[in-house]
PDB file of C-alpha atoms and ligand atoms in Angstrom:
ATOM      1  CA  GLY A   1      -0.060   0.121  -0.117  1.00 90.00           C
ATOM      2  CA  SER A   2       0.909   3.594   0.010  1.00 95.00           C
ATOM      3  CA  THR A   3       0.391   6.613   2.322  1.00 98.00           C
ATOM      4  CA  VAL A   4       0.052  10.128   1.165  1.00 98.00           C
ATOM      5  CA  ARG A   5       0.114  13.015   3.536  1.00 98.00           C
ATOM      6  CA  TYR A   6      -1.915  16.215   2.975  1.00 98.00           C
ATOM      7  CA  GLU A   7      -1.094  19.028   5.249  1.00 99.00           C
ATOM      8  CA  ALA A   8      -3.914  20.943   6.738  1.00 99.00           C
ATOM      9  CA  GLU A   9      -2.009  24.287   6.000  1.00 98.00           C
ATOM     10  CA  ASN A  10      -2.100  23.557   2.421  1.00 98.00           C
ATOM     11  CA  ALA A  11      -5.801  22.624   2.292  1.00 98.00           C
ATOM     12  CA  ALA A  12      -8.922  24.806   1.662  1.00 99.00           C
ATOM     13  CA  ILE A  13      -9.527  26.409   5.011  1.00 99.00           C
ATOM     14  CA  SER A  14     -13.022  28.044   5.921  1.00 98.00           C
ATOM     15  CA  GLN A  15     -13.145  30.044   9.355  1.00 98.00           C
ATOM     16  CA  GLY A  16      -9.656  28.904  10.486  1.00 99.00           C
ATOM     17  CA  VAL A  17      -6.150  30.118  10.404  1.00 98.00           C
ATOM     18  CA  VAL A  18      -2.695  28.626   9.971  1.00 99.00           C
ATOM     19  CA  GLU A  19      -0.505  28.914  13.224  1.00 99.00           C
ATOM     20  CA  ALA A  20       2.821  27.428  14.192  1.00 98.00           C
ATOM     21  CA  ASN A  21       2.958  28.364  17.991  1.00 98.00           C
ATOM     22  CA  HIS A  22       2.742  24.669  19.283  1.00 98.00           C
ATOM     23  CA  ALA A  23       5.529  22.326  18.575  1.00 98.00           C
ATOM     24  CA  GLY A  24       5.334  18.956  17.129  1.00 98.00           C
ATOM     25  CA  TYR A  25       3.362  19.764  13.912  1.00 98.00           C
ATOM     26  CA  SER A  26       4.247  18.344  10.595  1.00 98.00           C
ATOM     27  CA  GLY A  27       5.032  20.649   7.641  1.00 98.00           C
ATOM     28  CA  THR A  28       4.809  24.395   8.281  1.00 98.00           C
ATOM     29  CA  GLY A  29       2.165  24.652  10.780  1.00 98.00           C
ATOM     30  CA  PHE A  30      -1.486  23.569  11.679  1.00 99.00           C
ATOM     31  CA  VAL A  31      -4.910  24.883  11.404  1.00 99.00           C
ATOM     32  CA  ASN A  32      -6.513  26.595  14.317  1.00 99.00           C
ATOM     33  CA  TYR A  33     -10.475  26.263  13.708  1.00 99.00           C
ATOM     34  CA  ASP A  34     -12.323  29.325  14.528  1.00 98.00           C
ATOM     35  CA  SER A  35     -14.639  28.839  17.450  1.00 98.00           C
ATOM     36  CA  VAL A  36     -17.799  28.447  15.484  1.00 98.00           C
ATOM     37  CA  ALA A  37     -19.828  25.496  14.207  1.00 98.00           C
ATOM     38  CA  GLY A  38     -19.134  24.852  10.632  1.00 98.00           C
ATOM     39  CA  SER A  39     -15.528  25.995  10.582  1.00 99.00           C
ATOM     40  CA  ARG A  40     -13.589  23.458   8.310  1.00 99.00           C
ATOM     41  CA  VAL A  41     -10.641  22.129   6.325  1.00 99.00           C
ATOM     42  CA  GLN A  42     -11.196  20.529   2.989  1.00 99.00           C
ATOM     43  CA  TRP A  43      -8.622  18.562   1.371  1.00 99.00           C
ATOM     44  CA  THR A  44      -8.643  17.398  -2.316  1.00 98.00           C
ATOM     45  CA  VAL A  45      -6.971  13.772  -2.384  1.00 98.00           C
ATOM     46  CA  THR A  46      -6.249  11.501  -5.287  1.00 97.00           C
ATOM     47  CA  ALA A  47      -6.684   7.822  -5.590  1.00 96.00           C
ATOM     48  CA  PRO A  48      -5.616   5.932  -8.800  1.00 95.00           C
ATOM     49  CA  ALA A  49      -8.220   3.244  -8.448  1.00 97.00           C
ATOM     50  CA  ALA A  50     -11.589   2.978  -6.380  1.00 98.00           C
ATOM     51  CA  GLY A  51     -11.305   1.124  -2.874  1.00 98.00           C
ATOM     52  CA  THR A  52     -11.027   1.208   0.752  1.00 98.00           C
ATOM     53  CA  ALA A  53      -8.730   3.843   2.318  1.00 98.00           C
ATOM     54  CA  THR A  54      -7.706   4.542   5.768  1.00 98.00           C
ATOM     55  CA  LEU A  55      -7.909   8.193   6.640  1.00 98.00           C
ATOM     56  CA  ARG A  56      -5.769   9.397   9.537  1.00 98.00           C
ATOM     57  CA  LEU A  57      -6.330  12.854  11.033  1.00 98.00           C
ATOM     58  CA  ARG A  58      -3.708  14.186  13.316  1.00 99.00           C
ATOM     59  CA  TYR A  59      -4.734  16.746  15.840  1.00 99.00           C
ATOM     60  CA  ALA A  60      -4.288  18.369  19.107  1.00 99.00           C
ATOM     61  CA  ASN A  61      -6.736  19.566  21.696  1.00 99.00           C
ATOM     62  CA  GLY A  62      -5.354  21.068  24.889  1.00 98.00           C
ATOM     63  CA  THR A  63      -8.585  21.243  26.519  1.00 98.00           C
ATOM     64  CA  THR A  64     -10.627  18.570  28.304  1.00 98.00           C
ATOM     65  CA  ALA A  65     -13.647  19.034  26.222  1.00 98.00           C
ATOM     66  CA  ASN A  66     -14.494  17.038  23.090  1.00 98.00           C
ATOM     67  CA  ARG A  67     -14.266  18.888  19.821  1.00 98.00           C
ATOM     68  CA  PRO A  68     -16.406  16.926  17.495  1.00 99.00           C
ATOM     69  CA  MET A  69     -16.251  17.213  13.858  1.00 99.00           C
ATOM     70  CA  ASP A  70     -18.342  15.947  10.942  1.00 99.00           C
ATOM     71  CA  ILE A  71     -16.248  14.059   8.311  1.00 98.00           C
ATOM     72  CA  THR A  72     -17.622  14.086   4.710  1.00 98.00           C
ATOM     73  CA  VAL A  73     -16.237  12.460   1.510  1.00 98.00           C
ATOM     74  CA  ASN A  74     -17.476  14.000  -1.763  1.00 98.00           C
ATOM     75  CA  GLY A  75     -20.304  15.599   0.339  1.00 98.00           C
ATOM     76  CA  THR A  76     -21.314  12.439   2.010  1.00 98.00           C
ATOM     77  CA  LEU A  77     -21.233  12.125   5.683  1.00 98.00           C
ATOM     78  CA  VAL A  78     -18.993   9.338   6.670  1.00 98.00           C
ATOM     79  CA  ALA A  79     -18.298  10.071  10.464  1.00 98.00           C
ATOM     80  CA  ASP A  80     -21.021  12.115  12.395  1.00 98.00           C
ATOM     81  CA  GLU A  81     -19.788  14.274  15.128  1.00 98.00           C
ATOM     82  CA  LEU A  82     -16.517  12.244  15.339  1.00 98.00           C
ATOM     83  CA  ALA A  83     -14.810  12.812  18.724  1.00 98.00           C
ATOM     84  CA  PHE A  84     -11.584  14.630  19.075  1.00 98.00           C
ATOM     85  CA  ALA A  85     -11.079  14.377  22.706  1.00 98.00           C
ATOM     86  CA  GLY A  86      -8.532  16.389  24.692  1.00 98.00           C
ATOM     87  CA  THR A  87      -4.945  15.248  23.991  1.00 98.00           C
ATOM     88  CA  GLY A  88      -3.382  16.746  27.251  1.00 98.00           C
ATOM     89  CA  ALA A  89      -1.732  19.810  25.693  1.00 98.00           C
ATOM     90  CA  TRP A  90      -1.923  21.787  22.524  1.00 99.00           C
ATOM     91  CA  ALA A  91       1.628  20.444  21.670  1.00 98.00           C
ATOM     92  CA  THR A  92       0.564  16.787  22.129  1.00 99.00           C
ATOM     93  CA  TRP A  93      -0.697  15.514  18.885  1.00 99.00           C
ATOM     94  CA  GLN A  94      -2.769  12.188  18.327  1.00 98.00           C
ATOM     95  CA  THR A  95      -4.158  10.697  15.348  1.00 98.00           C
ATOM     96  CA  ARG A  96      -7.926   9.692  14.617  1.00 98.00           C
ATOM     97  CA  THR A  97      -8.342   6.870  12.133  1.00 98.00           C
ATOM     98  CA  LEU A  98     -11.362   6.045  10.203  1.00 98.00           C
ATOM     99  CA  THR A  99     -12.023   3.828   7.050  1.00 98.00           C
ATOM    100  CA  VAL A 100     -13.715   5.269   3.956  1.00 98.00           C
ATOM    101  CA  THR A 101     -14.351   4.072   0.372  1.00 98.00           C
ATOM    102  CA  LEU A 102     -12.895   6.417  -2.124  1.00 98.00           C
ATOM    103  CA  PRO A 103     -13.682   6.445  -5.866  1.00 98.00           C
ATOM    104  CA  ALA A 104     -10.937   6.539  -8.502  1.00 98.00           C
ATOM    105  CA  GLY A 105      -9.548  10.138  -9.218  1.00 98.00           C
ATOM    106  CA  THR A 106     -10.065  13.178  -7.032  1.00 98.00           C
ATOM    107  CA  SER A 107     -12.069  13.340  -3.934  1.00 98.00           C
ATOM    108  CA  THR A 108     -12.846  16.150  -1.262  1.00 98.00           C
ATOM    109  CA  ILE A 109     -12.524  15.085   2.344  1.00 99.00           C
ATOM    110  CA  ARG A 110     -13.863  17.687   4.770  1.00 99.00           C
ATOM    111  CA  ALA A 111     -13.520  18.015   8.387  1.00 99.00           C
ATOM    112  CA  ALA A 112     -16.067  20.438   9.976  1.00 99.00           C
ATOM    113  CA  ALA A 113     -16.598  21.429  13.606  1.00 99.00           C
ATOM    114  CA  THR A 114     -20.114  20.623  14.772  1.00 98.00           C
ATOM    115  CA  THR A 115     -20.259  22.944  17.961  1.00 98.00           C
ATOM    116  CA  ALA A 116     -19.648  26.455  18.803  1.00 98.00           C
ATOM    117  CA  ILE A 117     -16.242  25.609  20.433  1.00 98.00           C
ATOM    118  CA  GLY A 118     -14.892  24.825  16.878  1.00 98.00           C
ATOM    119  CA  GLY A 119     -12.543  21.998  15.955  1.00 98.00           C
ATOM    120  CA  PRO A 120      -9.219  20.943  17.520  1.00 99.00           C
ATOM    121  CA  ASN A 121      -5.899  22.133  15.918  1.00 99.00           C
ATOM    122  CA  VAL A 122      -5.410  20.018  13.007  1.00 99.00           C
ATOM    123  CA  ASP A 123      -2.005  18.987  11.545  1.00 99.00           C
ATOM    124  CA  TYR A 124      -2.658  16.860   8.624  1.00 99.00           C
ATOM    125  CA  LEU A 125      -4.742  14.150   6.701  1.00 99.00           C
ATOM    126  CA  GLU A 126      -3.224  11.011   5.753  1.00 98.00           C
ATOM    127  CA  VAL A 127      -4.825   8.640   3.188  1.00 98.00           C
ATOM    128  CA  GLN A 128      -3.597   5.007   3.183  1.00 98.00           C
ATOM    129  CA  ARG A 129      -4.476   2.812   0.450  1.00 96.00           C
TER     130      ARG A 129
HETATM  131  C1  LIG B 201      -5.531  28.266  22.512  1.00 84.38           C
HETATM  132  C2  LIG B 201      -4.431  27.553  21.739  1.00 84.38           C
HETATM  133  C3  LIG B 201      -4.929  27.469  20.231  1.00 84.38           C
HETATM  134  C4  LIG B 201      -6.089  26.759  20.070  1.00 84.38           C
HETATM  135  C5  LIG B 201      -7.062  27.549  20.990  1.00 84.38           C
HETATM  136  C6  LIG B 201      -8.513  26.814  21.019  1.00 84.38           C
HETATM  137  O1  LIG B 201      -5.602  29.668  22.244  1.00 84.38           O
HETATM  138  O2  LIG B 201      -3.322  28.369  21.795  1.00 84.38           O
HETATM  139  O3  LIG B 201      -3.872  26.785  19.476  1.00 84.38           O
HETATM  140  O4  LIG B 201      -6.608  26.685  18.830  1.00 84.38           O
HETATM  141  O5  LIG B 201      -6.727  27.656  22.457  1.00 84.38           O
HETATM  142  O6  LIG B 201      -9.175  26.777  22.107  1.00 84.38           O
HETATM  143  O7  LIG B 201      -9.087  26.525  20.020  1.00 84.38           O
END
């Protein structure tokens, strides 16, 4: 198989900002979601053939409150209010994994906050096929 990493700071960001003030991120930074429901990051990924893929979202949440997000693939909800629990510190990054089916070609994968607290800080999306 292969794994491709897509940095959050290079994705399409709506109601979030790229920051780099907490260590341990990959690439040049991470996305700090605005504290509003609907703040989101959307990646465009490519798969040479249709099939199952493992998605890995790397995030940090320095609070003790869950920061759920809806995960959609090409507009279809694949994870409803997926939990992003506290990681202990803003510089402590963890990975959340889910399995999806991707068509051949390009797909859009979106992670959108579902509460007014906003999302966690998001470092990257990896697609393992
Ligand atoms: C702090 C932290 C940010 C984080 C924010 C939040 O300000 O430094 O990185 O995004 O809290 O609660 O979302």
